[in-house]
Amino acid sequence: MRRTLFTVLLALAVTGVATAQTRGMLPQDYYRMTFVGDVAVSPGGDLVAFTVTTVNEAKNTRHREIWLQRLDRGRPVDTPFRFTDPTEESSSPRWSPDGTTLAFSSRRGDDRNSVWFARVTAPGGEAHHIEGVDATPTWSPDGAWIAYTRAPAGDDESEPGGRERPALREGWIAANAVSNTLNAERFDGRVITSMRYKRDGTLTLLPDPAIRQKSQLFVVSAAGGEPRQLTELPFDVRGIEWSADNHTIVFGGNPEQDDEYNSDPTAELYATTIDGGAPRLLTANPGSETSPAISPDGRRLAFVHSQDRDVQPEIMVVDLAADGSFAGAPRTLTGEWDNLPGGPSWSRNGRAIRFEAGIGGNRHLFEVPAAGGAVRQVTTGDRRIAGTSLSRDERVMAYTSTDAVTPAEVFVSNAGGGNETRLTAFNDAWLADVIRMPAERLTWRLADDTEVEGWVVKPVGYQPGQQYPMILKIHGGPYGAYGNTFFQTFHTLSATGFFVLYTNPRGSTGYGHDFQWATRGAWGEVDSEDYLRGVDAAVAQYPDIDPERVGVSGGSYGGYMTNWLTSTTNRFAAAVTSRSITNWESWYGDSDAQGLTEHAFFGPPWEQRDLYRRLSPISYVENVTAPTLIIHSENDFRTPIGDGEQWFMALKKRQIPVELVRYPRSSHGLSRIGEPWLLVDRLERMRTWFRHWLIEQDARAASHEDGL
C-alpha cells in the first residue's frame, strides 16, 4: 500500500524535530558520553571508588580516571570528585582492609610498574609503589600481606620484578618447528605449529605459546619487601581468595589449558599457604570449578561448578577442614534455579551467598541461603545492575545501573536494595536535550507455545496514523541477551524515523536451560520463527509500522542471522550485517573460536559437512534481494573479514545493491570498544543506509507514482 507524498514527507521530516532543546540521538553524541564502572565501596562504607571513562574526540581516544564519592550513613556528601591525575590513565580501584589506602593501575611515563597506592586518610600524599608489588593486589583479611599473580621474574631488571622484556620477534617461530631457513635475518614471517596463534582483541598474531611463562602466585608483606613465589605450576594461577586465617590462599587454574585438543571444562581449585609447599588440589570432579569465595569464618568454600558446556553452572558450597581441604562433598545451592549465576560472595554472617545474574531482559543481584533453600532476587526493576560492592558491615551497597533510556550511573543502597540513591549524573546535562523514546515490552507465542520477549522503540516525533519503517535488531552470541540497558544504536535509529524491534529469541540467556539450548544443531532454522513472528507481533501491535519497509540488522551471530533471514525469506527490504558469518566451513578454519560450532553443530565440519553447509547463508545467497551494507573489521579474528568479503562478492556478482565497509585497526568489538571515530562512523553508515533504502527510496517511489 502506497502512502501519499504528504505522509512520506512527514516521515522524512522526523529527523527534523531536532531543535535546541528537543532532538533525537545522533551518532556523534557518542563523543559526549561518560561511562562508569569498577565500583568499589570502602570497608567502612564512607567512600565509593569507581572509574569514569570519557571520549576525547580530537585525539580519537578514551580517557579513564578514578573518582570518589564521600558517604555519610549511606547518603552522598557533596558531589563525586576526581581522585587520580587527570593527565594519566587509571583503573581497577582496590581498597586495603582498613580502608586507608586505595590501590589502582596506571601506566605513568617510563615507570614500568603500573600498580600504585594512595592514602585516602590523613596524612595523604602522592601515589606511590609498594616494594615487591607489581600486579593487582589482593590483601589478606588482616591487611598484613598482599598476594598477586604474574609471570615469574627473569634475569633482566628492566621489567618490574626482574621480568625479562621480550625480544621484538620472540615467539614468531614455533619452538618445535621442523622447517628451517637459510637466513634468519631475512625472514620476518611467522612459523606456526599451534592452533592458538591468534585471539580476537589483539591486532597482531600471538607468539608461540610454548615461550610464554605462566602466571604464578606471589606474596609479599603489605609494608613492602622481597616477594615470595608460592607456586610453580604448568598453568596460569587465577582467582586469589584469602582465608580468614590470613595464612591460606585458595586459587583456580586449568591444568589442561595448554592442551589444544581439550574442549571440556577442566578448571580446578587449589589451596596453599604463605609458607609455601606444594599446592593441594581441592576439586577433582568432572567439569570446572571457578570463582572461589571463602566464608567469613573460613570454614566453608563457595564456588561455581560447570559440569559441561551445555549444563547450567551452579553455585556450590563445601565445608573445609583445618588444613583447607574439603571436609565433605560439595552441595549445590542453585540446582533448582534455571539460570546462569555469576561468581559468589558471602554475607557478613555467613548465612547467605550472593551473586549477579541475568533474568529475562534484566540483570540483578540474587541471594541463596548457604544452608540451602530458594534463590531470592535482591534488587528489582526493569534495568541491569552490575559490579555490586558492599561495605564490611553491609550497610552500604554500591553498583552501576542502566535502563533502556539511561546510560549506566553509580547508585548506593542498603544490602537489601532499599533506600537507593543515585550518586552520579555524568550524562544528565547533555541528555536533557535528547529525546529517547522508551522501550515497550512485547511478547509473542511460537508454534510450540514458547513465549518470546522483545521490545519496541517508537520513532522520535511519532504521530499516530502515519506509516513508519521498522528495523529488526538481532543480538550476538547466540548465547547472550538484549534487554533493559542503554543502546545508542536503537535511539539513533529511532531519531532517524524508524520503529526499532529488538528481541531475545531461543538461544538467548536469562530464560532457562531449555530455552538457551533450543537451537543447538539448528541455528537459523529454529530461531527464524522467533524473529518472523516477532515482526508479525510488532506490526499487529503497532499498525503504523509499514510491513513493506522492514529492515534487519545485527552483529556477530546477529550478522549471521541477518544474512540467513535475507537469504531464506523475502521479508526484509534492506539489511546491515556486521562482523557476520556467511560460510561456516571457511569460518571454522579462520576463526579463533572453533569450539563454538564443534559444540553447537555436534562436531567439526569434516564430521558434520552437510550440517555446516546447510546452516551457511552462502548456500542460499542466490535468494537475496535486500540491499545490504556489510560492515567488517580487518583485525576481527572471531568472525574474520573473509566472510564479509564472500557475502560482498556474491551479492555484487548478482547485482544486488551492496557496500562493504572495512575498518582498519579494529577487532570483533568495534561497536563497543573500537576507535571512537570508527565507532561513530559505523553508526552513521548504518542509519544512512537504512534511511536511503527505507525512507528516501520510498519517497522517490511515491513521488513518481503521484506524477511529481
PDB file of C-alpha atoms in Angstrom, residues 496-675:
ATOM      1  CA  THR A 496      16.143   8.791  12.080  1.00  0.00           C
ATOM      2  CA  GLY A 497      12.480   7.852  11.782  1.00  0.00           C
ATOM      3  CA  PHE A 498      12.317   4.119  12.481  1.00  0.00           C
ATOM      4  CA  PHE A 499      10.459   1.835  14.798  1.00  0.00           C
ATOM      5  CA  VAL A 500      13.070  -0.464  16.352  1.00  0.00           C
ATOM      6  CA  LEU A 501      12.274  -4.037  17.408  1.00  0.00           C
ATOM      7  CA  TYR A 502      14.866  -5.936  19.426  1.00  0.00           C
ATOM      8  CA  THR A 503      14.249  -9.441  20.693  1.00  0.00           C
ATOM      9  CA  ASN A 504      15.538 -12.349  22.767  1.00  0.00           C
ATOM     10  CA  PRO A 505      14.802 -15.438  20.654  1.00  0.00           C
ATOM     11  CA  ARG A 506      15.545 -19.030  21.596  1.00  0.00           C
ATOM     12  CA  GLY A 507      19.272 -19.333  22.179  1.00  0.00           C
ATOM     13  CA  SER A 508      19.268 -16.257  24.438  1.00  0.00           C
ATOM     14  CA  THR A 509      20.387 -16.451  28.058  1.00  0.00           C
ATOM     15  CA  GLY A 510      18.227 -15.459  31.014  1.00  0.00           C
ATOM     16  CA  TYR A 511      15.247 -17.676  30.147  1.00  0.00           C
ATOM     17  CA  GLY A 512      16.376 -21.065  31.373  1.00  0.00           C
ATOM     18  CA  HIS A 513      18.382 -24.048  30.144  1.00  0.00           C
ATOM     19  CA  ASP A 514      15.953 -25.444  27.576  1.00  0.00           C
ATOM     20  CA  PHE A 515      15.368 -22.028  26.007  1.00  0.00           C
ATOM     21  CA  GLN A 516      19.103 -21.328  25.724  1.00  0.00           C
ATOM     22  CA  TRP A 517      19.952 -24.628  24.052  1.00  0.00           C
ATOM     23  CA  ALA A 518      16.817 -24.994  21.884  1.00  0.00           C
ATOM     24  CA  THR A 519      18.675 -24.015  18.699  1.00  0.00           C
ATOM     25  CA  ARG A 520      21.592 -26.442  19.037  1.00  0.00           C
ATOM     26  CA  GLY A 521      22.258 -28.050  15.673  1.00  0.00           C
ATOM     27  CA  ALA A 522      19.651 -25.835  14.003  1.00  0.00           C
ATOM     28  CA  TRP A 523      20.882 -22.238  14.114  1.00  0.00           C
ATOM     29  CA  GLY A 524      18.682 -20.148  11.852  1.00  0.00           C
ATOM     30  CA  GLU A 525      16.307 -22.999  11.141  1.00  0.00           C
ATOM     31  CA  VAL A 526      14.754 -22.821  14.606  1.00  0.00           C
ATOM     32  CA  ASP A 527      15.057 -19.178  15.631  1.00  0.00           C
ATOM     33  CA  SER A 528      13.879 -17.776  12.288  1.00  0.00           C
ATOM     34  CA  GLU A 529      10.366 -18.385  13.603  1.00  0.00           C
ATOM     35  CA  ASP A 530      11.114 -16.294  16.682  1.00  0.00           C
ATOM     36  CA  TYR A 531      12.164 -13.297  14.596  1.00  0.00           C
ATOM     37  CA  LEU A 532       9.476 -13.538  11.929  1.00  0.00           C
ATOM     38  CA  ARG A 533       6.675 -13.979  14.452  1.00  0.00           C
ATOM     39  CA  GLY A 534       8.165 -11.078  16.372  1.00  0.00           C
ATOM     40  CA  VAL A 535       7.916  -8.879  13.296  1.00  0.00           C
ATOM     41  CA  ASP A 536       4.294 -10.023  12.861  1.00  0.00           C
ATOM     42  CA  ALA A 537       3.564  -9.248  16.514  1.00  0.00           C
ATOM     43  CA  ALA A 538       5.072  -5.775  16.238  1.00  0.00           C
ATOM     44  CA  VAL A 539       3.110  -4.977  13.075  1.00  0.00           C
ATOM     45  CA  ALA A 540      -0.094  -6.198  14.735  1.00  0.00           C
ATOM     46  CA  GLN A 541       0.540  -4.237  17.935  1.00  0.00           C
ATOM     47  CA  TYR A 542       1.660  -1.085  16.104  1.00  0.00           C
ATOM     48  CA  PRO A 543      -0.428  -0.621  12.936  1.00  0.00           C
ATOM     49  CA  ASP A 544       1.688   2.396  11.962  1.00  0.00           C
ATOM     50  CA  ILE A 545       4.596   0.086  11.081  1.00  0.00           C
ATOM     51  CA  ASP A 546       4.738  -0.320   7.299  1.00  0.00           C
ATOM     52  CA  PRO A 547       5.199  -4.083   6.718  1.00  0.00           C
ATOM     53  CA  GLU A 548       6.717  -3.362   3.301  1.00  0.00           C
ATOM     54  CA  ARG A 549       9.548  -1.319   4.824  1.00  0.00           C
ATOM     55  CA  VAL A 550      11.159  -3.596   7.412  1.00  0.00           C
ATOM     56  CA  GLY A 551      14.942  -3.733   7.658  1.00  0.00           C
ATOM     57  CA  VAL A 552      17.145  -6.153   9.568  1.00  0.00           C
ATOM     58  CA  SER A 553      20.497  -5.652  11.248  1.00  0.00           C
ATOM     59  CA  GLY A 554      22.795  -7.410  13.684  1.00  0.00           C
ATOM     60  CA  GLY A 555      26.398  -8.132  14.556  1.00  0.00           C
ATOM     61  CA  SER A 556      28.303 -11.397  15.044  1.00  0.00           C
ATOM     62  CA  TYR A 557      25.554 -14.007  15.474  1.00  0.00           C
ATOM     63  CA  GLY A 558      23.197 -11.155  14.685  1.00  0.00           C
ATOM     64  CA  GLY A 559      25.113 -10.635  11.450  1.00  0.00           C
ATOM     65  CA  TYR A 560      24.829 -14.325  10.674  1.00  0.00           C
ATOM     66  CA  MET A 561      21.069 -14.198  11.257  1.00  0.00           C
ATOM     67  CA  THR A 562      20.792 -11.054   9.124  1.00  0.00           C
ATOM     68  CA  ASN A 563      22.409 -12.967   6.257  1.00  0.00           C
ATOM     69  CA  TRP A 564      20.264 -16.015   6.987  1.00  0.00           C
ATOM     70  CA  LEU A 565      16.965 -14.130   7.059  1.00  0.00           C
ATOM     71  CA  THR A 566      17.675 -12.195   3.858  1.00  0.00           C
ATOM     72  CA  SER A 567      18.717 -15.385   2.047  1.00  0.00           C
ATOM     73  CA  THR A 568      15.894 -17.632   3.280  1.00  0.00           C
ATOM     74  CA  THR A 569      12.971 -15.163   3.384  1.00  0.00           C
ATOM     75  CA  ASN A 570      11.787 -12.168   1.367  1.00  0.00           C
ATOM     76  CA  ARG A 571      10.514 -10.316   4.429  1.00  0.00           C
ATOM     77  CA  PHE A 572      13.174  -7.598   4.621  1.00  0.00           C
ATOM     78  CA  ALA A 573      13.608  -4.601   2.346  1.00  0.00           C
ATOM     79  CA  ALA A 574      17.155  -3.683   3.437  1.00  0.00           C
ATOM     80  CA  ALA A 575      19.918  -5.068   5.647  1.00  0.00           C
ATOM     81  CA  VAL A 576      23.034  -4.047   7.545  1.00  0.00           C
ATOM     82  CA  THR A 577      25.195  -7.030   8.506  1.00  0.00           C
ATOM     83  CA  SER A 578      28.153  -6.512  10.861  1.00  0.00           C
ATOM     84  CA  ARG A 579      31.049  -8.880  11.682  1.00  0.00           C
ATOM     85  CA  SER A 580      28.920 -11.622  10.198  1.00  0.00           C
ATOM     86  CA  ILE A 581      29.312 -15.280   9.258  1.00  0.00           C
ATOM     87  CA  THR A 582      28.328 -16.465   5.797  1.00  0.00           C
ATOM     88  CA  ASN A 583      30.153 -19.769   5.401  1.00  0.00           C
ATOM     89  CA  TRP A 584      30.620 -21.992   8.446  1.00  0.00           C
ATOM     90  CA  GLU A 585      33.186 -24.238   6.759  1.00  0.00           C
ATOM     91  CA  SER A 586      35.599 -21.425   5.903  1.00  0.00           C
ATOM     92  CA  TRP A 587      34.839 -19.616   9.179  1.00  0.00           C
ATOM     93  CA  TYR A 588      35.912 -22.726  11.091  1.00  0.00           C
ATOM     94  CA  GLY A 589      39.389 -22.547   9.599  1.00  0.00           C
ATOM     95  CA  ASP A 590      39.788 -18.770  10.010  1.00  0.00           C
ATOM     96  CA  SER A 591      38.289 -18.056  13.445  1.00  0.00           C
ATOM     97  CA  ASP A 592      39.815 -18.219  16.925  1.00  0.00           C
ATOM     98  CA  ALA A 593      36.678 -19.930  18.312  1.00  0.00           C
ATOM     99  CA  GLN A 594      36.224 -23.339  16.672  1.00  0.00           C
ATOM    100  CA  GLY A 595      34.817 -24.748  19.895  1.00  0.00           C
ATOM    101  CA  LEU A 596      31.653 -22.726  19.353  1.00  0.00           C
ATOM    102  CA  THR A 597      30.458 -24.762  16.390  1.00  0.00           C
ATOM    103  CA  GLU A 598      32.109 -28.018  17.454  1.00  0.00           C
ATOM    104  CA  HIS A 599      29.625 -27.999  20.304  1.00  0.00           C
ATOM    105  CA  ALA A 600      26.655 -26.325  18.614  1.00  0.00           C
ATOM    106  CA  PHE A 601      26.934 -28.391  15.418  1.00  0.00           C
ATOM    107  CA  PHE A 602      27.960 -31.678  17.088  1.00  0.00           C
ATOM    108  CA  GLY A 603      31.454 -31.771  15.640  1.00  0.00           C
ATOM    109  CA  PRO A 604      33.892 -30.171  13.179  1.00  0.00           C
ATOM    110  CA  PRO A 605      32.929 -29.652   9.529  1.00  0.00           C
ATOM    111  CA  TRP A 606      34.523 -32.884   8.267  1.00  0.00           C
ATOM    112  CA  GLU A 607      32.236 -34.805  10.634  1.00  0.00           C
ATOM    113  CA  GLN A 608      29.138 -32.654  10.000  1.00  0.00           C
ATOM    114  CA  ARG A 609      29.751 -31.417   6.455  1.00  0.00           C
ATOM    115  CA  ASP A 610      26.106 -31.401   5.420  1.00  0.00           C
ATOM    116  CA  LEU A 611      25.044 -29.551   8.566  1.00  0.00           C
ATOM    117  CA  TYR A 612      27.749 -26.870   8.218  1.00  0.00           C
ATOM    118  CA  ARG A 613      26.723 -26.274   4.612  1.00  0.00           C
ATOM    119  CA  ARG A 614      23.002 -26.406   5.344  1.00  0.00           C
ATOM    120  CA  LEU A 615      23.323 -23.763   8.050  1.00  0.00           C
ATOM    121  CA  SER A 616      25.549 -21.454   5.969  1.00  0.00           C
ATOM    122  CA  PRO A 617      23.791 -18.415   4.440  1.00  0.00           C
ATOM    123  CA  ILE A 618      26.142 -18.613   1.439  1.00  0.00           C
ATOM    124  CA  SER A 619      24.264 -21.782   0.449  1.00  0.00           C
ATOM    125  CA  TYR A 620      21.193 -19.643  -0.266  1.00  0.00           C
ATOM    126  CA  VAL A 621      22.776 -16.366  -1.374  1.00  0.00           C
ATOM    127  CA  GLU A 622      21.039 -16.555  -4.766  1.00  0.00           C
ATOM    128  CA  ASN A 623      17.782 -15.701  -2.972  1.00  0.00           C
ATOM    129  CA  VAL A 624      18.951 -12.375  -1.517  1.00  0.00           C
ATOM    130  CA  THR A 625      17.181  -9.285  -2.854  1.00  0.00           C
ATOM    131  CA  ALA A 626      17.645  -6.866   0.067  1.00  0.00           C
ATOM    132  CA  PRO A 627      20.166  -4.051  -0.474  1.00  0.00           C
ATOM    133  CA  THR A 628      22.900  -4.887   2.025  1.00  0.00           C
ATOM    134  CA  LEU A 629      25.548  -2.872   3.827  1.00  0.00           C
ATOM    135  CA  ILE A 630      28.393  -5.103   5.053  1.00  0.00           C
ATOM    136  CA  ILE A 631      30.444  -3.816   7.994  1.00  0.00           C
ATOM    137  CA  HIS A 632      33.570  -5.707   8.992  1.00  0.00           C
ATOM    138  CA  SER A 633      36.791  -5.134  10.936  1.00  0.00           C
ATOM    139  CA  GLU A 634      40.061  -6.016   9.277  1.00  0.00           C
ATOM    140  CA  ASN A 635      41.516  -7.437  12.504  1.00  0.00           C
ATOM    141  CA  ASP A 636      38.439  -9.412  13.524  1.00  0.00           C
ATOM    142  CA  PHE A 637      39.786 -12.835  14.497  1.00  0.00           C
ATOM    143  CA  ARG A 638      36.450 -14.068  15.867  1.00  0.00           C
ATOM    144  CA  THR A 639      34.487 -13.696  12.620  1.00  0.00           C
ATOM    145  CA  PRO A 640      37.245 -12.916  10.125  1.00  0.00           C
ATOM    146  CA  ILE A 641      36.657 -10.474   7.302  1.00  0.00           C
ATOM    147  CA  GLY A 642      36.767 -13.218   4.673  1.00  0.00           C
ATOM    148  CA  ASP A 643      33.135 -13.989   5.463  1.00  0.00           C
ATOM    149  CA  GLY A 644      32.147 -10.405   4.787  1.00  0.00           C
ATOM    150  CA  GLU A 645      34.136 -10.484   1.543  1.00  0.00           C
ATOM    151  CA  GLN A 646      32.390 -13.660   0.406  1.00  0.00           C
ATOM    152  CA  TRP A 647      28.988 -12.085   1.015  1.00  0.00           C
ATOM    153  CA  PHE A 648      30.010  -8.894  -0.793  1.00  0.00           C
ATOM    154  CA  MET A 649      31.341 -10.718  -3.851  1.00  0.00           C
ATOM    155  CA  ALA A 650      28.271 -12.941  -4.154  1.00  0.00           C
ATOM    156  CA  LEU A 651      25.844 -10.020  -3.900  1.00  0.00           C
ATOM    157  CA  LYS A 652      27.917  -7.836  -6.210  1.00  0.00           C
ATOM    158  CA  LYS A 653      28.086 -10.547  -8.867  1.00  0.00           C
ATOM    159  CA  ARG A 654      24.324 -10.867  -8.620  1.00  0.00           C
ATOM    160  CA  GLN A 655      23.965  -7.058  -8.943  1.00  0.00           C
ATOM    161  CA  ILE A 656      22.272  -6.673  -5.567  1.00  0.00           C
ATOM    162  CA  PRO A 657      22.932  -3.160  -4.157  1.00  0.00           C
ATOM    163  CA  VAL A 658      25.778  -3.755  -1.713  1.00  0.00           C
ATOM    164  CA  GLU A 659      28.601  -1.890   0.005  1.00  0.00           C
ATOM    165  CA  LEU A 660      31.471  -3.303   2.049  1.00  0.00           C
ATOM    166  CA  VAL A 661      32.912  -1.056   4.768  1.00  0.00           C
ATOM    167  CA  ARG A 662      36.305  -2.241   6.033  1.00  0.00           C
ATOM    168  CA  TYR A 663      37.522  -0.789   9.328  1.00  0.00           C
ATOM    169  CA  PRO A 664      41.279  -0.866   9.939  1.00  0.00           C
ATOM    170  CA  ARG A 665      42.909  -1.413  13.351  1.00  0.00           C
ATOM    171  CA  SER A 666      39.623  -2.913  14.554  1.00  0.00           C
ATOM    172  CA  SER A 667      38.610  -6.209  16.122  1.00  0.00           C
ATOM    173  CA  HIS A 668      35.317  -8.000  16.704  1.00  0.00           C
ATOM    174  CA  GLY A 669      34.462  -5.428  19.384  1.00  0.00           C
ATOM    175  CA  LEU A 670      34.400  -2.401  17.069  1.00  0.00           C
ATOM    176  CA  SER A 671      30.864  -1.369  18.083  1.00  0.00           C
ATOM    177  CA  ARG A 672      31.793  -1.414  21.778  1.00  0.00           C
ATOM    178  CA  ILE A 673      35.493  -0.657  22.179  1.00  0.00           C
ATOM    179  CA  GLY A 674      36.619   0.386  18.705  1.00  0.00           C
ATOM    180  CA  GLU A 675      38.359   3.666  17.969  1.00  0.00           C
TER     181      GLU A 675
END
